[in-house]
Amino acid sequence: MKAPNSVLSSYGTTVFEVMSRLAIEHDAINLGQGFPDTDGPADIVEAAAAALIQGPNQYPPMLGLPALRQAVAAHAERFYGLEVDWQSEVMVTSGATEALADCHMALIEPGDEVVLIEPLYDCYLPIVRRAGAIAKTVRVEPPDWALPRAALEAAFSDRTKLLLLNNPMNPTAKVFTRAELDFIAGLLQRHDAYAVCDEVYEHIVFDRREHIPLMTLPGLRKRTIRIGSAGKTFSLTGWKVGYVTAAPELLAPIAKAHQFVTFTTAPNLQQAVAAGLGKPDRYFAGLSEEMQAKRDRFAAGLTEVGFDVLDCAGTYFITADFRPLGFEGNDVDFCRHITVDAGVTAVPVSAFYISGEVDHFVRFCFCKKDDLLDAAIERLAKAFR
Ligand code: PMP
Ligand code: GLN
């Protein structure tokens, strides 16, 4: 038999699926894969149920329901002062993941270069490489994950087609500062490159930090594509409703990819997300506050157990160094050990690196009920006593 595509066959099953299966097998508290253990607002779920019963349940317009596209545009204006034309600049996708794939299918010619910041969310490299691009990665380093300006500058060239930026960033929980974004903006302009901005955690930022979309920086409006996800903003990760905002000249080719990939997304979910994006400011602020309280609770517990816990500025992930616990082995061994022997699952951070030499950090997902977080800490404390 002829070989399947070599890029995709070079990857195993994603770490999130692997660790979730292991958690089920060992009846462990699953703090690995990122999903809340409480569904988001009941009124949004009810709106989806009502729209399902009422119908129509036929193909919505290819770019998405007007109500949702209007809501995405209004949300951008309300939170970031971005003026967005819903008809020519907004498209609905089946999750941020589809949006990421569409952007690369639409913009990349084989041999183009894409700049990425490592550690990377797991689908980035396969998507970039499958689109035919050459990945140029630079690393942010713990504990502060500051932008390595000289390395980033060196990663750009005449062949750079785009920068793929995740802000707030999974798994580092970094929120890029205005100064860092200014520096990135300068490079993009100098090299006439695009930015694909994965901002799915835009409403999960802590300690009064502000999420600044790269798109809002002077000169970047027309070269930036902004991606959001209802999965994160409304704690409904299984819905897979994402949205892309970009200038008409950029959205048009991206829509061509979308029309041949999924074409559209379930109409009742779109209707409900439209209502969700119209929620008052306090809902969005409340999401960050709620997650911040969980971060504080869980970080204190991990510190008590003996982990060296890194700062967490946003997202619902926290990274911890397990070396102070005296464990012999790498992060993959550690995650297996705590799943099997302590009954708590995390994700090895080496899964977010191209090669495996950073192997002493684990990522915990803390968007869980307080008693579950407490139970996880209790189990870890017992295991490492
Ligand atoms: N980007 C990042 C950084 C993520 O952590 C995730 C995970 N949920 C996604 C994209 C995927 O979002 P969606 O479920 O909307 O496809
Ligand atoms: N984004 C989630 C995480 O980082 C996982 C999503 C998935 O399983 N594909 O854990």
Short mmCIF file of C-alpha atoms in Angstrom, two decimals, residues 2-338:
data_model
loop_
_atom_site.label_atom_id
_atom_site.label_comp_id
_atom_site.label_asym_id
_atom_site.label_seq_id
_atom_site.Cartn_x
_atom_site.Cartn_y
_atom_site.Cartn_z
CA LYS A 2 1.14 3.53 -0.70
CA ALA A 3 2.21 5.64 2.27
CA PRO A 4 -0.18 8.18 3.81
CA ASN A 5 0.85 11.81 4.18
CA SER A 6 4.25 11.92 5.83
CA VAL A 7 3.70 15.05 7.93
CA LEU A 8 0.61 13.85 9.75
CA SER A 9 1.83 10.27 10.07
CA SER A 10 4.89 11.55 11.91
CA TYR A 11 2.70 12.56 14.87
CA GLY A 12 1.17 10.27 17.49
CA THR A 13 -2.22 10.70 19.16
CA THR A 14 -2.47 14.13 20.85
CA VAL A 15 -1.26 14.33 24.43
CA PHE A 16 -4.68 15.56 25.57
CA GLU A 17 -6.43 12.45 24.33
CA VAL A 18 -3.67 10.16 25.60
CA MET A 19 -3.77 11.62 29.11
CA SER A 20 -7.58 11.73 29.25
CA ARG A 21 -7.74 8.04 28.33
CA LEU A 22 -5.15 7.23 31.00
CA ALA A 23 -7.12 9.25 33.56
CA ILE A 24 -10.28 7.27 32.79
CA GLU A 25 -8.41 3.99 32.93
CA HIS A 26 -7.07 4.79 36.43
CA ASP A 27 -10.08 6.71 37.70
CA ALA A 28 -7.85 9.74 38.24
CA ILE A 29 -8.89 13.37 38.70
CA ASN A 30 -8.28 14.71 35.21
CA LEU A 31 -6.41 18.03 35.34
CA GLY A 32 -4.73 17.26 32.01
CA GLN A 33 -6.83 18.16 28.97
CA GLY A 34 -8.24 21.69 29.20
CA PHE A 35 -11.97 21.65 29.81
CA PRO A 36 -14.16 22.96 32.64
CA ASP A 37 -16.11 20.45 34.75
CA THR A 38 -19.12 22.79 34.84
CA ASP A 39 -20.95 23.79 31.67
CA GLY A 40 -21.17 27.51 30.93
CA PRO A 41 -24.22 29.77 31.42
CA ALA A 42 -27.54 27.89 31.56
CA ASP A 43 -29.31 30.57 29.50
CA ILE A 44 -26.91 30.01 26.60
CA VAL A 45 -27.43 26.25 26.77
CA GLU A 46 -31.21 26.81 26.92
CA ALA A 47 -31.03 29.12 23.91
CA ALA A 48 -29.24 26.37 21.97
CA ALA A 49 -31.86 23.80 23.02
CA ALA A 50 -34.71 26.11 22.03
CA ALA A 51 -33.13 26.88 18.65
CA LEU A 52 -32.63 23.15 18.05
CA ILE A 53 -36.31 22.37 18.69
CA GLN A 54 -37.60 25.39 16.84
CA GLY A 55 -35.30 24.97 13.83
CA PRO A 56 -34.46 25.41 11.08
CA ASN A 57 -31.75 22.78 11.35
CA GLN A 58 -30.52 23.18 7.78
CA TYR A 59 -27.25 24.61 6.48
CA PRO A 60 -26.72 28.13 7.82
CA PRO A 61 -24.99 30.66 5.52
CA MET A 62 -21.42 29.68 4.76
CA LEU A 63 -19.89 32.61 6.67
CA GLY A 64 -22.13 32.02 9.68
CA LEU A 65 -25.49 33.27 10.94
CA PRO A 66 -25.78 37.07 10.59
CA ALA A 67 -26.78 37.27 14.30
CA LEU A 68 -23.50 35.70 15.39
CA ARG A 69 -21.35 37.66 12.95
CA GLN A 70 -22.99 40.87 14.15
CA ALA A 71 -22.39 39.81 17.76
CA VAL A 72 -18.68 39.11 17.06
CA ALA A 73 -18.30 42.56 15.51
CA ALA A 74 -20.13 44.24 18.42
CA HIS A 75 -17.98 42.36 20.93
CA ALA A 76 -14.78 43.57 19.20
CA GLU A 77 -15.99 47.16 19.36
CA ARG A 78 -17.15 46.87 22.99
CA PHE A 79 -13.98 45.33 24.40
CA TYR A 80 -11.23 46.58 22.10
CA GLY A 81 -12.65 49.58 20.23
CA LEU A 82 -12.20 47.70 16.95
CA GLU A 83 -14.54 48.75 14.18
CA VAL A 84 -15.48 45.59 12.33
CA ASP A 85 -17.81 45.19 9.36
CA TRP A 86 -19.70 42.02 10.16
CA GLN A 87 -20.53 41.31 6.54
CA SER A 88 -17.04 41.42 5.05
CA GLU A 89 -14.80 40.87 8.09
CA VAL A 90 -16.31 38.10 10.27
CA MET A 91 -16.64 34.37 9.68
CA VAL A 92 -17.84 31.59 11.99
CA THR A 93 -15.89 28.31 12.13
CA SER A 94 -16.20 24.95 13.84
CA GLY A 95 -13.87 25.91 16.67
CA ALA A 96 -10.67 27.90 16.73
CA THR A 97 -8.90 24.80 15.44
CA GLU A 98 -10.74 24.93 12.14
CA ALA A 99 -10.01 28.65 11.91
CA LEU A 100 -6.29 27.98 12.38
CA ALA A 101 -6.31 25.32 9.67
CA ASP A 102 -8.31 27.56 7.30
CA CYS A 103 -5.86 30.45 7.76
CA HIS A 104 -2.87 28.30 6.86
CA MET A 105 -4.58 26.55 3.95
CA ALA A 106 -5.57 29.97 2.64
CA LEU A 107 -2.35 31.92 3.08
CA ILE A 108 0.57 29.51 2.77
CA GLU A 109 2.39 28.58 -0.41
CA PRO A 110 4.82 25.65 -0.06
CA GLY A 111 8.18 26.99 1.13
CA ASP A 112 6.79 30.04 2.94
CA GLU A 113 8.10 30.54 6.45
CA VAL A 114 5.92 30.77 9.54
CA VAL A 115 7.32 32.14 12.80
CA LEU A 116 6.08 30.47 15.98
CA ILE A 117 6.80 30.86 19.66
CA GLU A 118 7.67 27.72 21.58
CA PRO A 119 6.25 26.08 23.72
CA LEU A 120 3.46 25.63 21.19
CA TYR A 121 -0.14 24.50 21.40
CA ASP A 122 -0.15 21.01 19.94
CA CYS A 123 -1.96 21.51 16.62
CA TYR A 124 0.20 24.44 15.47
CA LEU A 125 3.14 22.60 14.02
CA PRO A 126 1.16 19.90 12.19
CA ILE A 127 -1.09 22.55 10.62
CA VAL A 128 1.82 24.78 9.61
CA ARG A 129 3.84 21.90 8.20
CA ARG A 130 0.89 20.22 6.45
CA ALA A 131 0.17 23.52 4.71
CA GLY A 132 3.70 23.29 3.30
CA ALA A 133 5.32 26.01 5.38
CA ILE A 134 8.72 25.92 7.04
CA ALA A 135 8.40 26.52 10.79
CA LYS A 136 10.81 29.02 12.37
CA THR A 137 10.50 28.76 16.12
CA VAL A 138 11.81 30.91 18.94
CA ARG A 139 11.54 30.04 22.59
CA VAL A 140 10.23 31.90 25.58
CA GLU A 141 11.97 30.73 28.74
CA PRO A 142 10.68 30.22 32.25
CA PRO A 143 10.19 31.59 34.82
CA ASP A 144 8.98 34.81 33.17
CA TRP A 145 8.56 33.68 29.53
CA ALA A 146 9.74 37.09 28.27
CA LEU A 147 9.82 37.65 24.52
CA PRO A 148 13.36 36.91 23.20
CA ARG A 149 13.57 39.96 20.98
CA ALA A 150 16.86 39.29 19.20
CA ALA A 151 15.93 35.67 18.45
CA LEU A 152 12.52 36.72 17.18
CA GLU A 153 14.06 39.32 14.93
CA ALA A 154 16.48 36.70 13.58
CA ALA A 155 13.61 34.30 12.86
CA PHE A 156 12.02 36.73 10.41
CA SER A 157 13.21 36.86 6.79
CA ASP A 158 11.97 37.88 3.34
CA ARG A 159 10.27 34.51 3.18
CA THR A 160 8.21 35.01 6.36
CA LYS A 161 4.56 34.79 5.39
CA LEU A 162 3.10 35.02 8.86
CA LEU A 163 3.57 34.86 12.61
CA LEU A 164 1.29 32.52 14.55
CA LEU A 165 0.77 34.07 17.98
CA ASN A 166 -1.13 32.61 20.92
CA ASN A 167 -2.04 35.32 23.43
CA PRO A 168 -2.91 34.58 26.25
CA MET A 169 -0.62 31.65 25.75
CA ASN A 170 -1.16 27.96 26.38
CA PRO A 171 0.69 26.33 28.20
CA THR A 172 2.86 29.13 29.65
CA ALA A 173 -0.12 31.22 30.87
CA LYS A 174 1.76 34.25 29.54
CA VAL A 175 -0.08 37.44 28.60
CA PHE A 176 1.98 39.51 26.16
CA THR A 177 2.74 43.06 27.28
CA ARG A 178 2.10 46.13 25.20
CA ALA A 179 5.86 46.60 24.75
CA GLU A 180 6.26 43.03 23.46
CA LEU A 181 3.37 43.46 21.05
CA ASP A 182 4.84 46.75 19.81
CA PHE A 183 8.08 44.95 19.04
CA ILE A 184 6.23 42.18 17.19
CA ALA A 185 4.23 44.78 15.26
CA GLY A 186 7.46 46.43 14.07
CA LEU A 187 8.79 43.13 12.73
CA LEU A 188 5.55 42.30 10.93
CA GLN A 189 5.53 45.67 9.22
CA ARG A 190 9.20 45.56 8.32
CA HIS A 191 8.81 42.11 6.73
CA ASP A 192 5.35 42.70 5.27
CA ALA A 193 4.06 39.62 7.11
CA TYR A 194 0.65 38.63 8.48
CA ALA A 195 -0.22 37.68 12.04
CA VAL A 196 -2.60 34.87 12.87
CA CYS A 197 -3.63 35.56 16.47
CA ASP A 198 -5.13 32.74 18.49
CA GLU A 199 -6.88 34.65 21.27
CA VAL A 200 -9.19 31.94 22.57
CA TYR A 201 -8.31 32.86 26.19
CA GLU A 202 -8.98 36.59 25.66
CA HIS A 203 -11.41 36.69 28.61
CA ILE A 204 -9.27 34.72 31.05
CA VAL A 205 -6.60 37.18 32.27
CA PHE A 206 -5.60 37.81 35.86
CA ASP A 207 -4.43 40.42 38.36
CA ARG A 208 -6.05 43.31 36.46
CA ARG A 209 -3.98 42.60 33.36
CA GLU A 210 -5.44 43.68 30.08
CA HIS A 211 -5.63 41.48 27.01
CA ILE A 212 -4.45 43.55 24.06
CA PRO A 213 -5.31 42.10 20.64
CA LEU A 214 -2.36 42.57 18.29
CA MET A 215 -4.93 43.73 15.73
CA THR A 216 -5.47 46.95 17.72
CA LEU A 217 -1.87 48.14 17.30
CA PRO A 218 -1.21 50.96 14.82
CA GLY A 219 -0.68 49.65 11.29
CA LEU A 220 -1.73 46.07 12.10
CA ARG A 221 -5.46 46.15 11.45
CA LYS A 222 -5.11 44.97 7.85
CA ARG A 223 -2.39 42.36 8.38
CA THR A 224 -3.87 40.60 11.44
CA ILE A 225 -6.34 37.76 11.72
CA ARG A 226 -7.98 37.42 15.11
CA ILE A 227 -9.43 34.10 16.27
CA GLY A 228 -11.79 33.57 19.24
CA SER A 229 -13.64 30.56 20.63
CA ALA A 230 -16.99 30.23 22.38
CA GLY A 231 -15.61 27.04 23.90
CA LYS A 232 -13.34 29.06 26.22
CA THR A 233 -15.35 32.25 26.61
CA PHE A 234 -18.52 30.39 27.64
CA SER A 235 -17.03 27.21 29.15
CA LEU A 236 -18.63 25.05 26.46
CA THR A 237 -15.58 23.41 24.91
CA GLY A 238 -17.54 20.62 23.22
CA TRP A 239 -19.49 23.07 21.08
CA LYS A 240 -16.54 23.92 18.85
CA VAL A 241 -17.78 27.33 17.74
CA GLY A 242 -15.00 29.71 16.73
CA TYR A 243 -14.88 33.07 14.98
CA VAL A 244 -12.39 34.78 12.72
CA THR A 245 -12.06 38.52 12.25
CA ALA A 246 -9.90 39.97 9.45
CA ALA A 247 -9.85 42.67 6.79
CA PRO A 248 -11.98 41.75 3.73
CA GLU A 249 -8.91 41.04 1.54
CA LEU A 250 -7.75 38.46 4.11
CA LEU A 251 -11.10 37.04 5.12
CA ALA A 252 -12.03 36.26 1.49
CA PRO A 253 -9.27 33.68 0.90
CA ILE A 254 -9.77 32.23 4.40
CA ALA A 255 -13.47 31.78 3.62
CA LYS A 256 -12.45 29.81 0.53
CA ALA A 257 -10.64 27.32 2.74
CA HIS A 258 -13.59 27.16 5.14
CA GLN A 259 -16.11 26.52 2.35
CA PHE A 260 -14.26 23.39 1.31
CA VAL A 261 -13.46 22.14 4.81
CA THR A 262 -16.57 22.34 7.03
CA PHE A 263 -18.61 24.90 5.05
CA THR A 264 -20.62 25.72 8.17
CA THR A 265 -21.33 25.11 11.87
CA ALA A 266 -24.46 23.91 13.73
CA PRO A 267 -27.08 26.71 13.51
CA ASN A 268 -28.53 26.33 17.01
CA LEU A 269 -25.09 26.67 18.59
CA GLN A 270 -24.39 29.77 16.51
CA GLN A 271 -27.69 31.31 17.64
CA ALA A 272 -26.88 30.63 21.29
CA VAL A 273 -23.31 31.96 21.07
CA ALA A 274 -24.67 35.15 19.49
CA ALA A 275 -26.78 35.64 22.62
CA GLY A 276 -23.76 34.84 24.80
CA LEU A 277 -21.53 37.46 23.21
CA GLY A 278 -24.19 40.01 24.08
CA LYS A 279 -23.93 39.30 27.80
CA PRO A 280 -23.14 42.29 30.04
CA ASP A 281 -19.52 43.19 30.86
CA ARG A 282 -19.84 41.64 34.29
CA TYR A 283 -20.15 38.15 32.80
CA PHE A 284 -16.78 38.47 31.06
CA ALA A 285 -15.08 40.08 34.07
CA GLY A 286 -16.66 37.38 36.25
CA LEU A 287 -15.03 34.62 34.19
CA SER A 288 -11.55 36.02 34.87
CA GLU A 289 -12.37 36.57 38.56
CA GLU A 290 -13.68 33.06 39.00
CA MET A 291 -10.65 31.53 37.28
CA GLN A 292 -8.25 33.74 39.22
CA ALA A 293 -9.69 32.50 42.52
CA LYS A 294 -9.22 28.92 41.32
CA ARG A 295 -5.67 29.69 40.25
CA ASP A 296 -4.87 31.08 43.70
CA ARG A 297 -6.44 28.13 45.49
CA PHE A 298 -4.72 25.53 43.34
CA ALA A 299 -1.33 27.28 43.17
CA ALA A 300 -1.25 27.52 46.97
CA GLY A 301 -2.00 23.80 47.19
CA LEU A 302 0.71 22.85 44.71
CA THR A 303 3.24 25.01 46.57
CA GLU A 304 2.25 23.32 49.82
CA VAL A 305 2.84 19.89 48.23
CA GLY A 306 6.34 21.05 47.27
CA PHE A 307 6.11 21.97 43.58
CA ASP A 308 7.88 25.04 42.29
CA VAL A 309 4.88 26.82 40.76
CA LEU A 310 5.35 29.33 37.93
CA ASP A 311 3.39 32.56 37.58
CA CYS A 312 0.10 32.27 35.77
CA ALA A 313 -1.10 35.48 34.12
CA GLY A 314 -4.03 34.06 32.16
CA THR A 315 -5.67 30.94 30.60
CA TYR A 316 -6.82 28.09 32.82
CA PHE A 317 -3.49 26.32 32.96
CA ILE A 318 -0.71 26.45 35.53
CA THR A 319 2.80 25.10 35.07
CA ALA A 320 4.84 23.59 37.88
CA ASP A 321 8.38 22.27 38.19
CA PHE A 322 8.31 18.89 39.95
CA ARG A 323 12.06 18.59 40.61
CA PRO A 324 11.82 19.78 44.24
CA LEU A 325 9.70 16.68 44.95
CA GLY A 326 12.72 14.50 44.27
CA PHE A 327 11.05 12.43 41.54
CA GLU A 328 13.48 10.48 39.36
CA GLY A 329 12.35 10.65 35.75
CA ASN A 330 11.08 13.03 33.10
CA ASP A 331 7.76 14.84 32.78
CA VAL A 332 6.10 12.00 30.88
CA ASP A 333 7.14 9.55 33.62
CA PHE A 334 5.93 12.00 36.23
CA CYS A 335 2.48 12.42 34.65
CA ARG A 336 2.09 8.66 34.35
CA HIS A 337 3.24 8.24 37.95
CA ILE A 338 0.79 10.75 39.43
#
